[in-house]
């Protein structure tokens, strides 16, 4: 479903020379020198999507038009429910056809056969993200949280903005509505943007891509060659890979947003230090979790209908969230798995965890998350079960495959992953800066951050220029 | 209203200019250097009509073009690979792995044929399964050679160079599958692929100096430089000395006696992993053989040549102890021992099969004038046969 097929997708990756050394500087020059900034963002964003997906960019345009039209009609007729339903049906209809039709036809309803086959639908990159942004627009203007955008350009800029177009974070209309009209760009914004972008680039290039070598190699082994040790190595590598890949991409998007004068929401907050699964979901893919909370969980009734309804709603939300990540049973089960743990924690486990020694609560959360990633990464449910079984029940055999798919550079990446999974490095950095008086003035603090950014960028540029292994994980979700 | 401070504009222009440097360098970079370094043609810039006709494919090609041509790309590749290798011992290629003593192994084909699974060659050499197909491949080659050469009375000898999977079987890389490690440990002078083939084809002459290489490699890691895939240095000299003794051929009158002098020798794996350097070896001075290299001789430079590939070396030896002539047919192991081999004969012709196309190979085997020789010696790697017979699987 992902990663190994990503190479075929051929979108313009943030970590490609074409993006870093051509598209990005040309965009920045145009944005700052030509004026009409929202139009510049839109034109470059459409080209960005066209570059990877060709004429499927029309689908993005249709999604924008639906959202915009909803706004226009709302201005004329008021917040009518049929208008909202029409927008929802059209947007979700597109998502359903392009992302889920194959899965539902072939795997769920099994209605193919007798000489008839369902024509396989293309899966446009980032469809889940831009449809969700379009839906956010429709929900927010319907609820009266925000007025509809004044122009089609503004709606299109919001939905199609390239920094977050294909892998998030899912930006809510409310968080950028004002900035689409009025924003200011100062050197300080650019500094913050550069720093965040470089940190994200480093997370992706120096950590996630290295761990991907081990994760891909070991998950690609035939089942009979997997041992307990290699199963754990595969799962832990993937646990690191998916976090640093996705968080890295989010940070790059947030950084680019800053450079343009937007403030995108934080998407990750050290999820692997969480002490419960409930806490984990407050820290992981925050923009998605809050989207589901506001637009699915609350409309379902949230926790207003008593305990049973709360559990049901929680479970349903995570089931849908699993499906949102991908049209496959592994994702559905992954969503249910997390939904089940959230329900169990609500049933009382959360209180128990709160009274436990912190490392124990942390270990529980981390292990649950790791087993969840096995489901998420596996190509099929039987593969996921096999890997999980071997992680639980000691299975001996040949561990040489671990050494084949790892090495000192990957072990270093794993060490960095452990270090940067918590806020330890950041906190220590701040302490050291305080100690040496480097935070006493804004200029000094900026100089330190820019130095860090420059070093990271040079390291990543060397990696980018010399590396061909460069897939992103989250594009198809 | 979107307000932008002038300083922000200036800042962004400077930032953009810095980011554009690698792209600007596309215009002044010597792209042949990268093409040559990687041994492949670089992706071309798509035409506008190609992009318009099929945007996805066109932009994909543009990505490939940028990846291949972006300024500082080759320098970055070399720098990163050198850093990785020197500091961490990382080759960046799962088919090139090292053992605990820093010996490097190439575990599967590189470039010439499609790669199979890692350790494909280890499995082939150590399992030493002499199937009917493999036997037949050897028979085809030797029979084909015999058919052409026997009328001249040439003696055909098939030789193979023991490689590190069998020589260092006691200390293979940790990533070697356990089943292959066990098989490699069982290899000895009689239980190996070449000897098994020789038992199945008793009419043919095989020469496989396993004992010599095993003993000398154990004594001195420089004998068969342990970072290399191909032999180099002292192992070349020792091979020819042993071969001459077995065939009762006298060494050249100017054959340099040992011992070899520790010195850097060619490191064949360096280029494959992107690190240009030499490696520790032990060598004698090949110039002492005082051979005359006559590259003008032979088909390739004949104006009426039917050959498309230039691949023939002719060496004459004024200090030969006999009047015999020989043809050396080899894969990539041949060029490293060509001079030492030529010193055993008056005239030697060498053809590297890896560099011959199929058509020319057939022509070579069926043309007769250079085959008017006393010896035809084939040198390939351990339990391999010439590549034109198909990949080892």
GROMACS .gro file of N, CA, C and O in nm, chain A residues 183-239:
model
  228
  183UNK      N    1  -0.164   3.907   0.652
  183UNK     CA    2  -0.052   3.846   0.723
  183UNK      C    3   0.073   3.930   0.696
  183UNK      O    4   0.075   4.009   0.600
  184UNK      N    5   0.168   3.912   0.780
  184UNK     CA    6   0.291   3.986   0.755
  184UNK      C    7   0.408   3.889   0.757
  184UNK      O    8   0.408   3.790   0.831
  185UNK      N    9   0.503   3.916   0.673
  185UNK     CA   10   0.621   3.830   0.666
  185UNK      C   11   0.743   3.912   0.705
  185UNK      O   12   0.769   4.017   0.648
  186UNK      N   13   0.809   3.862   0.807
  186UNK     CA   14   0.929   3.932   0.856
  186UNK      C   15   1.046   3.834   0.854
  186UNK      O   16   1.026   3.712   0.850
  187UNK      N   17   1.165   3.889   0.862
  187UNK     CA   18   1.283   3.799   0.868
  187UNK      C   19   1.269   3.697   0.981
  187UNK      O   20   1.314   3.582   0.967
  188UNK      N   21   1.204   3.738   1.088
  188UNK     CA   22   1.190   3.646   1.201
  188UNK      C   23   1.108   3.522   1.160
  188UNK      O   24   1.142   3.410   1.198
  189UNK      N   25   0.999   3.546   1.082
  189UNK     CA   26   0.920   3.433   1.033
  189UNK      C   27   1.006   3.340   0.947
  189UNK      O   28   0.998   3.217   0.957
  190UNK      N   29   1.085   3.404   0.863
  190UNK     CA   30   1.168   3.325   0.772
  190UNK      C   31   1.268   3.243   0.853
  190UNK      O   32   1.292   3.125   0.825
  191UNK      N   33   1.325   3.303   0.956
  191UNK     CA   34   1.420   3.231   1.041
  191UNK      C   35   1.355   3.109   1.105
  191UNK      O   36   1.411   2.999   1.104
  192UNK      N   37   1.237   3.131   1.162
  192UNK     CA   38   1.167   3.018   1.227
  192UNK      C   39   1.137   2.911   1.122
  192UNK      O   40   1.155   2.791   1.145
  193UNK      N   41   1.092   2.957   1.006
  193UNK     CA   42   1.058   2.864   0.898
  193UNK      C   43   1.179   2.782   0.855
  193UNK      O   44   1.171   2.660   0.840
  194UNK      N   45   1.291   2.850   0.837
  194UNK     CA   46   1.413   2.779   0.794
  194UNK      C   47   1.453   2.675   0.899
  194UNK      O   48   1.485   2.561   0.868
  195UNK      N   49   1.447   2.718   1.024
  195UNK     CA   50   1.488   2.628   1.133
  195UNK      C   51   1.399   2.503   1.135
  195UNK      O   52   1.448   2.390   1.139
  196UNK      N   53   1.268   2.525   1.129
  196UNK     CA   54   1.176   2.410   1.134
  196UNK      C   55   1.193   2.322   1.009
  196UNK      O   56   1.190   2.199   1.018
  197UNK      N   57   1.208   2.386   0.895
  197UNK     CA   58   1.224   2.310   0.771
  197UNK      C   59   1.349   2.222   0.779
  197UNK      O   60   1.346   2.104   0.744
  198UNK      N   61   1.457   2.281   0.826
  198UNK     CA   62   1.583   2.205   0.833
  198UNK      C   63   1.574   2.092   0.935
  198UNK      O   64   1.628   1.981   0.913
  199UNK      N   65   1.507   2.118   1.046
  199UNK     CA   66   1.489   2.011   1.146
  199UNK      C   67   1.408   1.897   1.085
  199UNK      O   68   1.440   1.779   1.102
  200UNK      N   69   1.301   1.933   1.015
  200UNK     CA   70   1.218   1.831   0.951
  200UNK      C   71   1.295   1.753   0.846
  200UNK      O   72   1.285   1.630   0.836
  201UNK      N   73   1.374   1.826   0.769
  201UNK     CA   74   1.455   1.762   0.664
  201UNK      C   75   1.552   1.662   0.728
  201UNK      O   76   1.571   1.550   0.678
  202UNK      N   77   1.611   1.702   0.838
  202UNK     CA   78   1.705   1.613   0.907
  202UNK      C   79   1.633   1.491   0.964
  202UNK      O   80   1.685   1.378   0.959
  203UNK      N   81   1.514   1.512   1.020
  203UNK     CA   82   1.438   1.398   1.073
  203UNK      C   83   1.412   1.296   0.963
  203UNK      O   84   1.423   1.175   0.983
  204UNK      N   85   1.379   1.348   0.848
  204UNK     CA   86   1.348   1.260   0.735
  204UNK      C   87   1.474   1.195   0.676
  204UNK      O   88   1.479   1.073   0.661
  205UNK      N   89   1.572   1.279   0.647
  205UNK     CA   90   1.689   1.228   0.574
  205UNK      C   91   1.787   1.151   0.661
  205UNK      O   92   1.842   1.050   0.618
  206UNK      N   93   1.810   1.201   0.782
  206UNK     CA   94   1.917   1.143   0.864
  206UNK      C   95   1.869   1.032   0.956
  206UNK      O   96   1.948   0.953   1.005
  207UNK      N   97   1.738   1.030   0.982
  207UNK     CA   98   1.688   0.926   1.072
  207UNK      C   99   1.590   0.832   0.999
  207UNK      O  100   1.616   0.712   0.986
  208UNK      N  101   1.479   0.887   0.952
  208UNK     CA  102   1.373   0.801   0.896
  208UNK      C  103   1.423   0.717   0.778
  208UNK      O  104   1.397   0.596   0.772
  209UNK      N  105   1.494   0.779   0.686
  209UNK     CA  106   1.539   0.705   0.568
  209UNK      C  107   1.635   0.592   0.603
  209UNK      O  108   1.640   0.490   0.536
  210UNK      N  109   1.714   0.612   0.708
  210UNK     CA  110   1.807   0.506   0.749
  210UNK      C  111   1.729   0.390   0.811
  210UNK      O  112   1.754   0.274   0.779
  211UNK      N  113   1.637   0.424   0.900
  211UNK     CA  114   1.560   0.318   0.965
  211UNK      C  115   1.475   0.242   0.864
  211UNK      O  116   1.445   0.124   0.882
  212UNK      N  117   1.438   0.312   0.757
  212UNK     CA  118   1.356   0.247   0.654
  212UNK      C  119   1.430   0.129   0.591
  212UNK      O  120   1.367   0.032   0.549
  213UNK      N  121   1.562   0.138   0.586
  213UNK     CA  122   1.639   0.029   0.524
  213UNK      C  123   1.619  -0.100   0.603
  213UNK      O  124   1.591  -0.206   0.548
  214UNK      N  125   1.629  -0.088   0.736
  214UNK     CA  126   1.609  -0.207   0.820
  214UNK      C  127   1.463  -0.251   0.816
  214UNK      O  128   1.433  -0.370   0.800
  215UNK      N  129   1.372  -0.156   0.831
  215UNK     CA  130   1.229  -0.192   0.835
  215UNK      C  131   1.187  -0.258   0.704
  215UNK      O  132   1.125  -0.365   0.706
  216UNK      N  133   1.223  -0.200   0.594
  216UNK     CA  134   1.185  -0.258   0.464
  216UNK      C  135   1.248  -0.394   0.442
  216UNK      O  136   1.183  -0.488   0.396
  217UNK      N  137   1.377  -0.401   0.475
  217UNK     CA  138   1.449  -0.527   0.453
  217UNK      C  139   1.389  -0.640   0.535
  217UNK      O  140   1.365  -0.750   0.484
  218UNK      N  141   1.360  -0.613   0.662
  218UNK     CA  142   1.312  -0.721   0.749
  218UNK      C  143   1.164  -0.751   0.727
  218UNK      O  144   1.123  -0.867   0.732
  219UNK      N  145   1.083  -0.648   0.703
  219UNK     CA  146   0.943  -0.677   0.673
  219UNK      C  147   0.929  -0.747   0.537
  219UNK      O  148   0.828  -0.810   0.510
  220UNK      N  149   1.031  -0.734   0.455
  220UNK     CA  150   1.028  -0.799   0.324
  220UNK      C  151   1.074  -0.944   0.326
  220UNK      O  152   1.069  -1.013   0.225
  221UNK      N  153   1.118  -0.991   0.443
  221UNK     CA  154   1.166  -1.129   0.451
  221UNK      C  155   1.050  -1.228   0.438
  221UNK      O  156   0.939  -1.200   0.485
  222UNK      N  157   1.076  -1.344   0.379
  222UNK     CA  158   0.972  -1.448   0.383
  222UNK      C  159   0.943  -1.483   0.530
  222UNK      O  160   1.033  -1.478   0.614
  223UNK      N  161   0.818  -1.518   0.557
  223UNK     CA  162   0.776  -1.540   0.697
  223UNK      C  163   0.865  -1.641   0.770
  223UNK      O  164   0.896  -1.623   0.888
  224UNK      N  165   0.905  -1.746   0.698
  224UNK     CA  166   0.980  -1.851   0.768
  224UNK      C  167   1.120  -1.804   0.809
  224UNK      O  168   1.186  -1.868   0.891
  225UNK      N  169   1.167  -1.694   0.754
  225UNK     CA  170   1.302  -1.646   0.789
  225UNK      C  171   1.300  -1.547   0.905
  225UNK      O  172   1.405  -1.503   0.951
  226UNK      N  173   1.182  -1.511   0.950
  226UNK     CA  174   1.171  -1.411   1.056
  226UNK      C  175   1.184  -1.479   1.193
  226UNK      O  176   1.119  -1.581   1.217
  227UNK      N  177   1.270  -1.423   1.278
  227UNK     CA  178   1.286  -1.476   1.414
  227UNK      C  179   1.231  -1.372   1.511
  227UNK      O  180   1.191  -1.262   1.470
  228UNK      N  181   1.233  -1.406   1.639
  228UNK     CA  182   1.187  -1.309   1.739
  228UNK      C  183   1.273  -1.182   1.733
  228UNK      O  184   1.222  -1.070   1.737
  229UNK      N  185   1.404  -1.203   1.722
  229UNK     CA  186   1.494  -1.086   1.722
  229UNK      C  187   1.469  -0.998   1.599
  229UNK      O  188   1.461  -0.875   1.610
  230UNK      N  189   1.458  -1.061   1.483
  230UNK     CA  190   1.439  -0.979   1.361
  230UNK      C  191   1.299  -0.918   1.357
  230UNK      O  192   1.282  -0.810   1.303
  231UNK      N  193   1.202  -0.987   1.415
  231UNK     CA  194   1.066  -0.930   1.419
  231UNK      C  195   1.066  -0.803   1.503
  231UNK      O  196   1.007  -0.701   1.466
  232UNK      N  197   1.135  -0.808   1.616
  232UNK     CA  198   1.144  -0.689   1.701
  232UNK      C  199   1.224  -0.578   1.632
  232UNK      O  200   1.188  -0.460   1.638
  233UNK      N  201   1.332  -0.619   1.568
  233UNK     CA  202   1.414  -0.519   1.498
  233UNK      C  203   1.332  -0.451   1.389
  233UNK      O  204   1.338  -0.328   1.371
  234UNK      N  205   1.254  -0.530   1.317
  234UNK     CA  206   1.170  -0.473   1.210
  234UNK      C  207   1.068  -0.376   1.269
  234UNK      O  208   1.052  -0.263   1.219
  235UNK      N  209   1.002  -0.417   1.375
  235UNK     CA  210   0.896  -0.335   1.433
  235UNK      C  211   0.951  -0.207   1.494
  235UNK      O  212   0.894  -0.098   1.476
  236UNK      N  213   1.062  -0.220   1.565
  236UNK     CA  214   1.119  -0.100   1.628
  236UNK      C  215   1.172  -0.003   1.523
  236UNK      O  216   1.158   0.119   1.536
  237UNK      N  217   1.233  -0.059   1.419
  237UNK     CA  218   1.282   0.029   1.312
  237UNK      C  219   1.166   0.104   1.249
  237UNK      O  220   1.174   0.224   1.222
  238UNK      N  221   1.059   0.032   1.225
  238UNK     CA  222   0.944   0.098   1.161
  238UNK      C  223   0.881   0.200   1.256
  238UNK      O  224   0.835   0.306   1.213
  239UNK      N  225   0.882   0.167   1.384
  239UNK     CA  226   0.827   0.261   1.483
  239UNK      C  227   0.902   0.394   1.475
  239UNK      O  228   0.841   0.501   1.478
   0.00000   0.00000   0.00000
